[in-house]
mmCIF file of C-alpha atoms in Angstrom:
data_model
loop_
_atom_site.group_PDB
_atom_site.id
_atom_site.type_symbol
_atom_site.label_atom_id
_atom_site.label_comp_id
_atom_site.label_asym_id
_atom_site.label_seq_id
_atom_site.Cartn_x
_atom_site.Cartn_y
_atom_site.Cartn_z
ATOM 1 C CA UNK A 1 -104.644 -30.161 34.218
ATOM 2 C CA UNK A 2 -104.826 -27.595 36.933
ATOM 3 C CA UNK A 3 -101.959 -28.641 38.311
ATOM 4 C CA UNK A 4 -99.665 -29.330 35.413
ATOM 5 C CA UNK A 5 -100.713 -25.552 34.703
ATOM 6 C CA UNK A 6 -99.274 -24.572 38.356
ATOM 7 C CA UNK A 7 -96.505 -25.903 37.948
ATOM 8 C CA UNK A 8 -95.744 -24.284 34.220
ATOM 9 C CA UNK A 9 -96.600 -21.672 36.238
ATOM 10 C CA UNK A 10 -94.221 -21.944 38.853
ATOM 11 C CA UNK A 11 -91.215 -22.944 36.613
ATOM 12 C CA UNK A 12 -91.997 -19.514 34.180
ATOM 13 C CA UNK A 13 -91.634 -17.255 37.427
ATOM 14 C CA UNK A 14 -88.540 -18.910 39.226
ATOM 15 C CA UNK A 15 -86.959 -18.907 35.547
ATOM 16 C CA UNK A 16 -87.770 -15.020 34.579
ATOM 17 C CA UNK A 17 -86.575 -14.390 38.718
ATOM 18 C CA UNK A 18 -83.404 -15.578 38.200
ATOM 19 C CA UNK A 19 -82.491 -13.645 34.842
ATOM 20 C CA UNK A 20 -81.784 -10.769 37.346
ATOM 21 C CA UNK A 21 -79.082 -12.419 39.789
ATOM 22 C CA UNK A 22 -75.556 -12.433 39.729
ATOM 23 C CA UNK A 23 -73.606 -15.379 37.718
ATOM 24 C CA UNK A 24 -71.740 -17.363 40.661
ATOM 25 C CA UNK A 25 -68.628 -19.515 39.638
ATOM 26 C CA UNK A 26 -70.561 -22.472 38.967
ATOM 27 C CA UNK A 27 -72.662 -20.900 35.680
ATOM 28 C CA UNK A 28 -69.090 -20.027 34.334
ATOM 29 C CA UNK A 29 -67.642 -23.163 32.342
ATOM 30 C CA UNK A 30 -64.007 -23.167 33.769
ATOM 31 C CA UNK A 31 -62.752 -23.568 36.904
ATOM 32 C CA UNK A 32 -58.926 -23.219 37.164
ATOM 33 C CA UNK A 33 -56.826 -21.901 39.861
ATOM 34 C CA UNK A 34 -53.933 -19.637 38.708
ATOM 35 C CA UNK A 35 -50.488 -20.344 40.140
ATOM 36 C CA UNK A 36 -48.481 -17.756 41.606
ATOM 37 C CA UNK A 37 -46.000 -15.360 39.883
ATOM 38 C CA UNK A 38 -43.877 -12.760 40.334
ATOM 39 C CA UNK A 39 -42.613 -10.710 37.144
ATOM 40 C CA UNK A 40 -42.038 -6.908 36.239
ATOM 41 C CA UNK A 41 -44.592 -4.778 34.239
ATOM 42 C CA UNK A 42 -43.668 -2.580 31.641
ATOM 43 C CA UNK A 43 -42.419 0.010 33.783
ATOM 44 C CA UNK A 44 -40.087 -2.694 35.302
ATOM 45 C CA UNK A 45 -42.561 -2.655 38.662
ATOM 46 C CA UNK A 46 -43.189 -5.486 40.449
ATOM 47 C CA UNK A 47 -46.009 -7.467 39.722
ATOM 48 C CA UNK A 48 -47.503 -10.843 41.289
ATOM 49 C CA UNK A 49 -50.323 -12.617 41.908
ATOM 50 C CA UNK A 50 -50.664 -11.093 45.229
ATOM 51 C CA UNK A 51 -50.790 -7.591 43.559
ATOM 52 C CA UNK A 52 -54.194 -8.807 41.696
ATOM 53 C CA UNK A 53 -56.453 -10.665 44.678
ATOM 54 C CA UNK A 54 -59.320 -9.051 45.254
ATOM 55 C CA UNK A 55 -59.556 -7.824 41.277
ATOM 56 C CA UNK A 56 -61.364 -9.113 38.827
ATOM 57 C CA UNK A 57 -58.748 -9.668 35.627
ATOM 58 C CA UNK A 58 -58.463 -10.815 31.652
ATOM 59 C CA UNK A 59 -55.137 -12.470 30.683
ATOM 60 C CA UNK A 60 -53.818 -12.942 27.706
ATOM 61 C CA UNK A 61 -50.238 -14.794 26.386
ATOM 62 C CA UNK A 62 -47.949 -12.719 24.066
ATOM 63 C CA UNK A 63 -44.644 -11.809 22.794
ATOM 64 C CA UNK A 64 -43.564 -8.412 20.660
ATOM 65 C CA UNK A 65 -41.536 -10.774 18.050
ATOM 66 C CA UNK A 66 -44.839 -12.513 16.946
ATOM 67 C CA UNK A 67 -45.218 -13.032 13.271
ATOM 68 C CA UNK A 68 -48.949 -13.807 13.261
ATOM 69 C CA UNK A 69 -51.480 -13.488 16.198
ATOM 70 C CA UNK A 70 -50.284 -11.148 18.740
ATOM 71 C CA UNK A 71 -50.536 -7.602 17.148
ATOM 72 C CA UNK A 72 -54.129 -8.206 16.618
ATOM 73 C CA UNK A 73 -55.109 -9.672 20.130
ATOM 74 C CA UNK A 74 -52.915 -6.564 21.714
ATOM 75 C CA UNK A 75 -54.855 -4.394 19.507
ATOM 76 C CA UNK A 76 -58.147 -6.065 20.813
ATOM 77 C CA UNK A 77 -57.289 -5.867 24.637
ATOM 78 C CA UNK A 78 -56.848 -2.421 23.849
ATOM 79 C CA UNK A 79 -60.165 -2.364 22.546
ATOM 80 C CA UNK A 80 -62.004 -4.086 25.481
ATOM 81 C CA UNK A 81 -59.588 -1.714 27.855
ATOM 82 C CA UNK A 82 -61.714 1.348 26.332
ATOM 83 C CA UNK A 83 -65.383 -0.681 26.271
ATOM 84 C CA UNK A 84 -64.547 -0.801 30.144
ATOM 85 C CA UNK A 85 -63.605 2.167 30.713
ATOM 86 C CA UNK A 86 -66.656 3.533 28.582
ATOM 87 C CA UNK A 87 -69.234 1.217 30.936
ATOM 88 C CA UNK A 88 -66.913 2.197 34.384
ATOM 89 C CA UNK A 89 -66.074 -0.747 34.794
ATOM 90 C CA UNK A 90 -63.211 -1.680 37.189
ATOM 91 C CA UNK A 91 -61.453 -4.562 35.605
ATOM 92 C CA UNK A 92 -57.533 -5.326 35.461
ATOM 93 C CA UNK A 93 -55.625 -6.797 32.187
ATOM 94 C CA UNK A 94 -52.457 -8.501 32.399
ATOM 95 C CA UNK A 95 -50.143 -9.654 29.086
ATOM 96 C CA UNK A 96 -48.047 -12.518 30.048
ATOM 97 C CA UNK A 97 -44.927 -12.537 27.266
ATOM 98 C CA UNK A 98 -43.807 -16.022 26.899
ATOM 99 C CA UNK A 99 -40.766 -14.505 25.591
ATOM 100 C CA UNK A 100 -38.987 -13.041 28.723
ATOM 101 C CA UNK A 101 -35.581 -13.202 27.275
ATOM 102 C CA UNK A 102 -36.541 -10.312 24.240
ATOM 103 C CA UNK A 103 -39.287 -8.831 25.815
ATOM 104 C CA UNK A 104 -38.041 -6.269 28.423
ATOM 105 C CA UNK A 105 -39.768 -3.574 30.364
ATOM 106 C CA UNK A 106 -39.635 -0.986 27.851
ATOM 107 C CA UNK A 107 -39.944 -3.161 24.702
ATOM 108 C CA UNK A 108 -43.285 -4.125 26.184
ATOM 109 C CA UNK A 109 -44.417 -0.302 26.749
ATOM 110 C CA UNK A 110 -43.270 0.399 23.469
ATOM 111 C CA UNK A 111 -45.117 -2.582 21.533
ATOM 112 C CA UNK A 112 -48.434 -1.976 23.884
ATOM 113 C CA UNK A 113 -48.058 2.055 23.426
ATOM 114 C CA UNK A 114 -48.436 1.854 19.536
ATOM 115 C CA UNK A 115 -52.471 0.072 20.306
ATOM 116 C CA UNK A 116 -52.894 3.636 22.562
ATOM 117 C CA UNK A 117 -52.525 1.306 26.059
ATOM 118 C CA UNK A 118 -53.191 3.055 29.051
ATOM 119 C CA UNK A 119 -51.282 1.401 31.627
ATOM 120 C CA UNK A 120 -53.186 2.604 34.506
ATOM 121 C CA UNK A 121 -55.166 -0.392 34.884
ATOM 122 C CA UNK A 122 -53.044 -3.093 32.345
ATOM 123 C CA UNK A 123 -49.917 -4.667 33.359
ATOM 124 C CA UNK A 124 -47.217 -6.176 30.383
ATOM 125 C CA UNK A 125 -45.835 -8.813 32.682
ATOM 126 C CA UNK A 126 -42.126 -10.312 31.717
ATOM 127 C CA UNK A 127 -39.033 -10.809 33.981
ATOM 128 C CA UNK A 128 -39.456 -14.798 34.688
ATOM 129 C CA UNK A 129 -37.405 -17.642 32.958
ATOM 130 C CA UNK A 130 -38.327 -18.948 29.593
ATOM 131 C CA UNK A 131 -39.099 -22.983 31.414
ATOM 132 C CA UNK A 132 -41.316 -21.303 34.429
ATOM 133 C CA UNK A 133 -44.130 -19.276 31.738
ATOM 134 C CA UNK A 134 -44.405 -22.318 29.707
ATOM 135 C CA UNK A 135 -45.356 -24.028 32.851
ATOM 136 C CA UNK A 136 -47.157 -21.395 34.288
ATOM 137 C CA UNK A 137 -49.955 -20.737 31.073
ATOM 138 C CA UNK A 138 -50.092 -24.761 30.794
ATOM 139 C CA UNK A 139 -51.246 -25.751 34.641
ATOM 140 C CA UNK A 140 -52.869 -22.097 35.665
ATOM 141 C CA UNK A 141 -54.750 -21.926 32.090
ATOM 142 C CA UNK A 142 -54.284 -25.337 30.051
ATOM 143 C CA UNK A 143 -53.030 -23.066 27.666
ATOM 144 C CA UNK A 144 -50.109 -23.930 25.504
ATOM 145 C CA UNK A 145 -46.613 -21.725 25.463
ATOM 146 C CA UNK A 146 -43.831 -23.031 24.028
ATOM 147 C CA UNK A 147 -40.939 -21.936 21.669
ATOM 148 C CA UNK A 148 -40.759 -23.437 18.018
ATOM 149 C CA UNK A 149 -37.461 -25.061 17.703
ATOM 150 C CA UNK A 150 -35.056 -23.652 15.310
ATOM 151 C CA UNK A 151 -37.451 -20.137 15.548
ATOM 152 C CA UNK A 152 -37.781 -16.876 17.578
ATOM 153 C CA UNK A 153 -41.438 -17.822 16.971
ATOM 154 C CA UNK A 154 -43.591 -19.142 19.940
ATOM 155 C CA UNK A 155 -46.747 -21.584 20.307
ATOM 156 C CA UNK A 156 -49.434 -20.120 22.411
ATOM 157 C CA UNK A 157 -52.972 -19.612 23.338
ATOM 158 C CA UNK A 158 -55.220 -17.087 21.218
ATOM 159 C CA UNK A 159 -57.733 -16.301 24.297
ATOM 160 C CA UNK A 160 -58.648 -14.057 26.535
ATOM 161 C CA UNK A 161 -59.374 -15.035 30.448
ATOM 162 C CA UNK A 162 -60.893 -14.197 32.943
ATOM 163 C CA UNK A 163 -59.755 -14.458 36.108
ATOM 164 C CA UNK A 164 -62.083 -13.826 39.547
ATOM 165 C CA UNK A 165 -61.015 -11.666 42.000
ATOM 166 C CA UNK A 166 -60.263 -15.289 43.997
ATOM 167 C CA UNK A 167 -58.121 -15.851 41.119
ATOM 168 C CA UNK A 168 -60.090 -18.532 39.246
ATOM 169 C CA UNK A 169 -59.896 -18.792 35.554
ATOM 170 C CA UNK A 170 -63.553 -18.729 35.100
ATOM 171 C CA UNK A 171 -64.150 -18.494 31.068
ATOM 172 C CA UNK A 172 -62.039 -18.023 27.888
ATOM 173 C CA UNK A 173 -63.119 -16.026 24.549
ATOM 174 C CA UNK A 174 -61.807 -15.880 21.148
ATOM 175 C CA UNK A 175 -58.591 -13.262 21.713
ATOM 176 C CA UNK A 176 -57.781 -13.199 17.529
ATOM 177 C CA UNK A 177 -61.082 -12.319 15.286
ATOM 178 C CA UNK A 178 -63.899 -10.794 16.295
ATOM 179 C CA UNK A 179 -63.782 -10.899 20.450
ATOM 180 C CA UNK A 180 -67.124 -11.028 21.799
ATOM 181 C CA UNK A 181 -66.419 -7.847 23.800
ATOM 182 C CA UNK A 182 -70.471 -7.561 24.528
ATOM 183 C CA UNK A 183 -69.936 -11.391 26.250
ATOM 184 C CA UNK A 184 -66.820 -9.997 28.319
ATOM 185 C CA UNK A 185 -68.356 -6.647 29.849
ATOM 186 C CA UNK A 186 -71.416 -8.468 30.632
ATOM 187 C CA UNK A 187 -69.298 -11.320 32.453
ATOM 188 C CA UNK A 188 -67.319 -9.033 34.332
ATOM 189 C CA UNK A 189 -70.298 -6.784 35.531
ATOM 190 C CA UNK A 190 -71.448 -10.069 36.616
ATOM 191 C CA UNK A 191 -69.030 -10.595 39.184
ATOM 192 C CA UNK A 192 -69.076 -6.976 40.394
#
């Protein structure tokens, strides 16, 4: 009995000890290496997956045409942007459009200007071919992007990512309704 009590013991204080570390890669469900890219932001800069090593980031797939999803998971990026800035936290966000062709530089700043963006620390990223971002969200994300036929509408994914400053997809949240932003702070202070 003694023992069995020992080792209840034991388990209880290695248990509450741990509750303090860091989360390492492993106690994140995801594991996905992102591919490179090279685009332009919304101020037609240069931006590639070089640019964000060494950054922690959240990703999310757009496009400025979209009938449905998009205007409310820009809105909520914009939303997590100022939860992050109100803990200090240094995070990056990055919008992939998977609809290069319409969405230009300054269609992007536009469309992310009217959710009060502040584009010192989000990037709009465009300035690929149509064929490479449907790839690119598919094998870097398993996310889906593809144009409806016979429609300047677009399949894609509703999340949010994020990506490790080794640039490992590491978890996704709901991007749409109700975006655990609590869940996302805490996971990014995490890695920091």
């Amino acid at each position: 009995m003694k023992r069995l009590l020992f080792l209840l013991l034991c388990v209880m204080v290695l248990s509450a000890c741990s509750k303090g570390e860091k989360k390492v890669e492993n106690d994140f469900p995801l594991h996905m290496e992102v591919g490179d890219f090279t685009g332009v932001n919304q101020d037609g800069k240069k931006v590639s997956y070089s640019d964000l090593k060494g950054k922690v980031w959240v990703v999310d797939f757009m496009f400025t045409n979209c009938d449905t999803v998009c205007s409310p998971m820009t809105a909520n990026m914009a939303e997590l942007q100022r939860k992050l800035t109100d803990e200090d936290i240094d995070a990056h966000l990055v919008s992939f459009s998977i609809d290069p062709e319409n969405d230009q530089p300054g269609v992007l700043k536009e469309y992310a200007s009217g959710v009060g963006a502040n584009f010192s620390n989000w990037d709009l990223v465009t300035g690929y071919k149509q064929e490479f971002i449907e790839s690119f969200a598919n094998k870097s994300f398993m996310a889906a992007a593809a144009k409806l036929e016979g429609s300047n509408q677009f399949v894609h994914s509703t999340s949010f990512y994020l990506v490790d400053e080794k640039g490992i997809v590491l978890q996704k949240y709901e991007g749409v309704s109700e975006p655990p932003y609590e869940q996302i702070v805490k996971d990014i202070k995490s890695l920091q």
